mmCIF file with all atom_site columns, C-alpha atoms in Angstrom:
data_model
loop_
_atom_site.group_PDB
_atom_site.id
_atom_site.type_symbol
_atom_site.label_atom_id
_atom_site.label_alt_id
_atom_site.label_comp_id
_atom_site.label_asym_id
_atom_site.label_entity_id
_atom_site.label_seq_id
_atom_site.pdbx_PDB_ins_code
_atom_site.Cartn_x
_atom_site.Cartn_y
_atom_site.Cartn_z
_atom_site.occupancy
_atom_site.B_iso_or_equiv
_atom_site.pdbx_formal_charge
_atom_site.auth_seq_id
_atom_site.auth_comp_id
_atom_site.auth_asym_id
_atom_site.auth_atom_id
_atom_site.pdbx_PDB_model_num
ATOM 1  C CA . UNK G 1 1  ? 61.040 102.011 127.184 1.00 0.00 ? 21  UNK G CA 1
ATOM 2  C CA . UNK G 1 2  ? 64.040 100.508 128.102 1.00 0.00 ? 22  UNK G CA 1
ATOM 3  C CA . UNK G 1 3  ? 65.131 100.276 124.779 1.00 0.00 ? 23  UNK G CA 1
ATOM 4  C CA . UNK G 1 4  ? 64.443 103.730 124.073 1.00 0.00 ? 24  UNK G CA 1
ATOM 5  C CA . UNK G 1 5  ? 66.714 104.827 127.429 1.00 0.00 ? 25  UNK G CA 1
ATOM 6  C CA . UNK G 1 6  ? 69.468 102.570 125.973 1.00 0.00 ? 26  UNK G CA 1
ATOM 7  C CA . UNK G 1 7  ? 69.237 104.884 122.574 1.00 0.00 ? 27  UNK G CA 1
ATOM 8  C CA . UNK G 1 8  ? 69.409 107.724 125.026 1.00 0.00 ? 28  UNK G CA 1
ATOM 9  C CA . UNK G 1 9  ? 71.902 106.642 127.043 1.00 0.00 ? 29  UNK G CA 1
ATOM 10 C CA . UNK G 1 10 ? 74.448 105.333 123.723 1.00 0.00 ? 30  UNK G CA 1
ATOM 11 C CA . UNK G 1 11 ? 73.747 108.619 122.145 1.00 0.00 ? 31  UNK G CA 1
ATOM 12 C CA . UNK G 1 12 ? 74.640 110.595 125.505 1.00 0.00 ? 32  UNK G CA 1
ATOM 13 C CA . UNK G 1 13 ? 78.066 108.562 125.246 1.00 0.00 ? 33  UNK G CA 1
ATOM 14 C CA . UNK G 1 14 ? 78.810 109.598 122.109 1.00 0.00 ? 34  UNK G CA 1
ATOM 15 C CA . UNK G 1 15 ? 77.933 113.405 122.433 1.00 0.00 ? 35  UNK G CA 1
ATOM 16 C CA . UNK G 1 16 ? 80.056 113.396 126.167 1.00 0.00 ? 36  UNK G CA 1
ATOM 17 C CA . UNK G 1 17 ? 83.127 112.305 124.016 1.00 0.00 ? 37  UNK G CA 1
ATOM 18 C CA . UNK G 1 18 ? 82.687 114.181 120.730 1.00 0.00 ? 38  UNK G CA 1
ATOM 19 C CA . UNK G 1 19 ? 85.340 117.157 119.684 1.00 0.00 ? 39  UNK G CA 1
ATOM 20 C CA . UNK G 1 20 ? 82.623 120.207 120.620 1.00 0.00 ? 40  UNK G CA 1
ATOM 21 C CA . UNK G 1 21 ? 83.067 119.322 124.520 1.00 0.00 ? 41  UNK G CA 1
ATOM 22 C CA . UNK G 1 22 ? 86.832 119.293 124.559 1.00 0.00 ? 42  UNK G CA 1
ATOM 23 C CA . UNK G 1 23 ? 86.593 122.337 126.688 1.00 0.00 ? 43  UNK G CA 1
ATOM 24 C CA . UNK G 1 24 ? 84.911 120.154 129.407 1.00 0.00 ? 44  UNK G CA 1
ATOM 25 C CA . UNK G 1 25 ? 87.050 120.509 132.663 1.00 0.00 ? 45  UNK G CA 1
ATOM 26 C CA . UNK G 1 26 ? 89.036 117.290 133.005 1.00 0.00 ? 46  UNK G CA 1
ATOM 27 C CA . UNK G 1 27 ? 87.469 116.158 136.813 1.00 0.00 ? 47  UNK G CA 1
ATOM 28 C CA . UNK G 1 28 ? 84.083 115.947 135.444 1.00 0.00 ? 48  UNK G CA 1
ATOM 29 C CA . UNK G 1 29 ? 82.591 112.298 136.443 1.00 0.00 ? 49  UNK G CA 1
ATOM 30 C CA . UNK G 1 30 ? 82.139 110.154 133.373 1.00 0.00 ? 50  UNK G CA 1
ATOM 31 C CA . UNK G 1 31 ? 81.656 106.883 135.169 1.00 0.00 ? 51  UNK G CA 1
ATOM 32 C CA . UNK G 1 32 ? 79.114 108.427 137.599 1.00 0.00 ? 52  UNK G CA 1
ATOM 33 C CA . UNK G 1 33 ? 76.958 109.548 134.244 1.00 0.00 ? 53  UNK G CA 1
ATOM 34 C CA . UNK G 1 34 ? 77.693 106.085 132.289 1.00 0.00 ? 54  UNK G CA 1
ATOM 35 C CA . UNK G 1 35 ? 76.683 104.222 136.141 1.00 0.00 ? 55  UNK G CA 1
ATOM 36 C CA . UNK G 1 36 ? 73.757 106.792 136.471 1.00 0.00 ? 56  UNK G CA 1
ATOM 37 C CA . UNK G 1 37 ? 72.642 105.573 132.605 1.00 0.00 ? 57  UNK G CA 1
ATOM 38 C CA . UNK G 1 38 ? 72.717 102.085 133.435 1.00 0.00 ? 58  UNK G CA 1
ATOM 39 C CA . UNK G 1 39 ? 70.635 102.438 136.311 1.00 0.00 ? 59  UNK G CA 1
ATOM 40 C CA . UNK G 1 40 ? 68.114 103.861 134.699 1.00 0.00 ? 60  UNK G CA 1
ATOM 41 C CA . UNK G 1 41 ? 67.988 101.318 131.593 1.00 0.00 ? 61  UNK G CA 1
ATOM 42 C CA . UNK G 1 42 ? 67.787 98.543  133.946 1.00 0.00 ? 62  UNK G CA 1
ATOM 43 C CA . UNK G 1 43 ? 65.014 99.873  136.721 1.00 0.00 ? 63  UNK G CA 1
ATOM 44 C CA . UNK G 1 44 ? 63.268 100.630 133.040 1.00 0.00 ? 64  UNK G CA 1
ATOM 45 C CA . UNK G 1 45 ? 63.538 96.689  131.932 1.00 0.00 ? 65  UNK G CA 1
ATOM 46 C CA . UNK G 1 46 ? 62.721 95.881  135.265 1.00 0.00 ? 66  UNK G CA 1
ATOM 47 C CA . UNK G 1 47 ? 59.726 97.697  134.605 1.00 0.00 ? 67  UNK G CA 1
ATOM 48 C CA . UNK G 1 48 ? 58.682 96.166  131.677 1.00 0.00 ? 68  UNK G CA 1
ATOM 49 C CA . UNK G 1 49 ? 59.761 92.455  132.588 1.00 0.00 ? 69  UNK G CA 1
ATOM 50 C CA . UNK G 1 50 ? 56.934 93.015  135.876 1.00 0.00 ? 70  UNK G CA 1
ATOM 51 C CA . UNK G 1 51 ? 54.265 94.435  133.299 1.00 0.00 ? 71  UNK G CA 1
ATOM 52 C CA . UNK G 1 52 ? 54.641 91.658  131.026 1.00 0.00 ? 72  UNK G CA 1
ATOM 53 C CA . UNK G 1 53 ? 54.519 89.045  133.964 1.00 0.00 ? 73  UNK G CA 1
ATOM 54 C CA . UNK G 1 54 ? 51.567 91.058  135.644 1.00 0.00 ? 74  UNK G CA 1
ATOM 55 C CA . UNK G 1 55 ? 49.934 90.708  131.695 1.00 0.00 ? 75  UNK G CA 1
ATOM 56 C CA . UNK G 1 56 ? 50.510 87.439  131.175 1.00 0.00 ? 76  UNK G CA 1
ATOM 57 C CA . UNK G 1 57 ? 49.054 86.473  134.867 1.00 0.00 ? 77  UNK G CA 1
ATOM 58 C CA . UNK G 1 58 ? 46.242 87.992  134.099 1.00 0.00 ? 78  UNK G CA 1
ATOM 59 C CA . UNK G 1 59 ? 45.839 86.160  130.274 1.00 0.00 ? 79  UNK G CA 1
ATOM 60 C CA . UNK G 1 60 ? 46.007 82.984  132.076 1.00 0.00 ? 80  UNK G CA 1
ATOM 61 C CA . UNK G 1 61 ? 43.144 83.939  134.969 1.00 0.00 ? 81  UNK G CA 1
ATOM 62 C CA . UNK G 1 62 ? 41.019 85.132  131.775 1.00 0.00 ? 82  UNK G CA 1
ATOM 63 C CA . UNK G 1 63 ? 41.103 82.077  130.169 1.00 0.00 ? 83  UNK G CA 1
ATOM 64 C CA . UNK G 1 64 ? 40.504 79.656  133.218 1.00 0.00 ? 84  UNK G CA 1
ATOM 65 C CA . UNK G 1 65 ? 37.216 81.707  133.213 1.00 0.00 ? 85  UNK G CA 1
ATOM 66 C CA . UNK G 1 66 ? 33.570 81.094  132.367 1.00 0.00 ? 86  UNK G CA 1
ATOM 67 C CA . UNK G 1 67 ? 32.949 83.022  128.579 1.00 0.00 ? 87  UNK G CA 1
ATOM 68 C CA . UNK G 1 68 ? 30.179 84.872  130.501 1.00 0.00 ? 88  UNK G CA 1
ATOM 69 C CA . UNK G 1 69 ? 32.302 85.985  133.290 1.00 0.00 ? 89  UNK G CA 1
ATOM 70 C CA . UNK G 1 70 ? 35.154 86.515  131.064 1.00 0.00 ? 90  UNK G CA 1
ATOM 71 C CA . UNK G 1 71 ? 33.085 88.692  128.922 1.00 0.00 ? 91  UNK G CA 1
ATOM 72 C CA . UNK G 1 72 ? 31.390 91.113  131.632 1.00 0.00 ? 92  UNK G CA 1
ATOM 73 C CA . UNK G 1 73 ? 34.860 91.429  133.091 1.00 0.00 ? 93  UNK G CA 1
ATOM 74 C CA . UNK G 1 74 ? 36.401 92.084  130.021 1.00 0.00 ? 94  UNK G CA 1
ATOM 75 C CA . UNK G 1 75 ? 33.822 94.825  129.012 1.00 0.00 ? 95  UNK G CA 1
ATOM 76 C CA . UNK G 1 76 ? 33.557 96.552  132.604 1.00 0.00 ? 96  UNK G CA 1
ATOM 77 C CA . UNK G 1 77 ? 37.836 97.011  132.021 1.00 0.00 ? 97  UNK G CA 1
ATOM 78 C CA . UNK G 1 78 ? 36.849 98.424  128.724 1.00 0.00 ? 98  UNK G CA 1
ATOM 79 C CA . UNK G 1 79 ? 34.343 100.793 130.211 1.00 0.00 ? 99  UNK G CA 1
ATOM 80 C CA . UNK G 1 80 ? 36.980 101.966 132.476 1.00 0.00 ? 100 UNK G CA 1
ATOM 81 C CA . UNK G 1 81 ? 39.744 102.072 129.928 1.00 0.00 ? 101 UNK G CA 1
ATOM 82 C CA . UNK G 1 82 ? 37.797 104.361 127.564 1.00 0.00 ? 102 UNK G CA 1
ATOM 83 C CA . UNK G 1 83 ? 36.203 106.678 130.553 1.00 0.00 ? 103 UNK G CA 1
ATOM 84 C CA . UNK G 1 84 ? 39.878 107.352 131.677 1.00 0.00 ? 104 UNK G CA 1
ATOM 85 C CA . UNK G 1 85 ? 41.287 108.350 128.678 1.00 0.00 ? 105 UNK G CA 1
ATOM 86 C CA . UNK G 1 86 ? 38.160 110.367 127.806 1.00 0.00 ? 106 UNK G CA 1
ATOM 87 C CA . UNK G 1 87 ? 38.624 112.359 131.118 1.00 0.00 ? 107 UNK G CA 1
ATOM 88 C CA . UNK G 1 88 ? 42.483 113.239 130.203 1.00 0.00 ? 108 UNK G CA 1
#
């Protein structure tokens, strides 16, 4: 995601400055965009970097666990998982 919204955000730059918006009024706020775009890449990486840590927490719980518990855990998640996107 976030490196999607950087994409976004690059190709944003380069359409703000390109010849077709030289009618633009010069006060508009370019740094307020380019600040707004930056935000938005990082509370997106910030995003990711806590689903990754959440993931890999829960790896490491998995494993520690008996194969039996492991597996009715890991097939009741399943269940869930495939009753959820059925119902969308």
């Amino acid at each position: 995601m976030a490196h999607f919204l950087r994409k976004v955000a690059i190709i944003g730059l380069i359409a703000w400055n390109s010849p077709v918006h030289s009618g633009k009024p010069a006060e508009t706020a370019m740094p307020q965009t380019i600040r707004q775009a930056v935000e938005t890449v990082e509370a997106g990486a910030r995003n990711v970097t806590g689903s990754l840590t959440a993931a890999r927490e829960a790896a490491q719980i998995l494993a520690g666990l008996d194969p039996d518990i492991r597996d009715r855990i890991l097939n009741g998640a399943m269940a869930v998982a495939t009753s959820k996107t059925a119902v969308r």
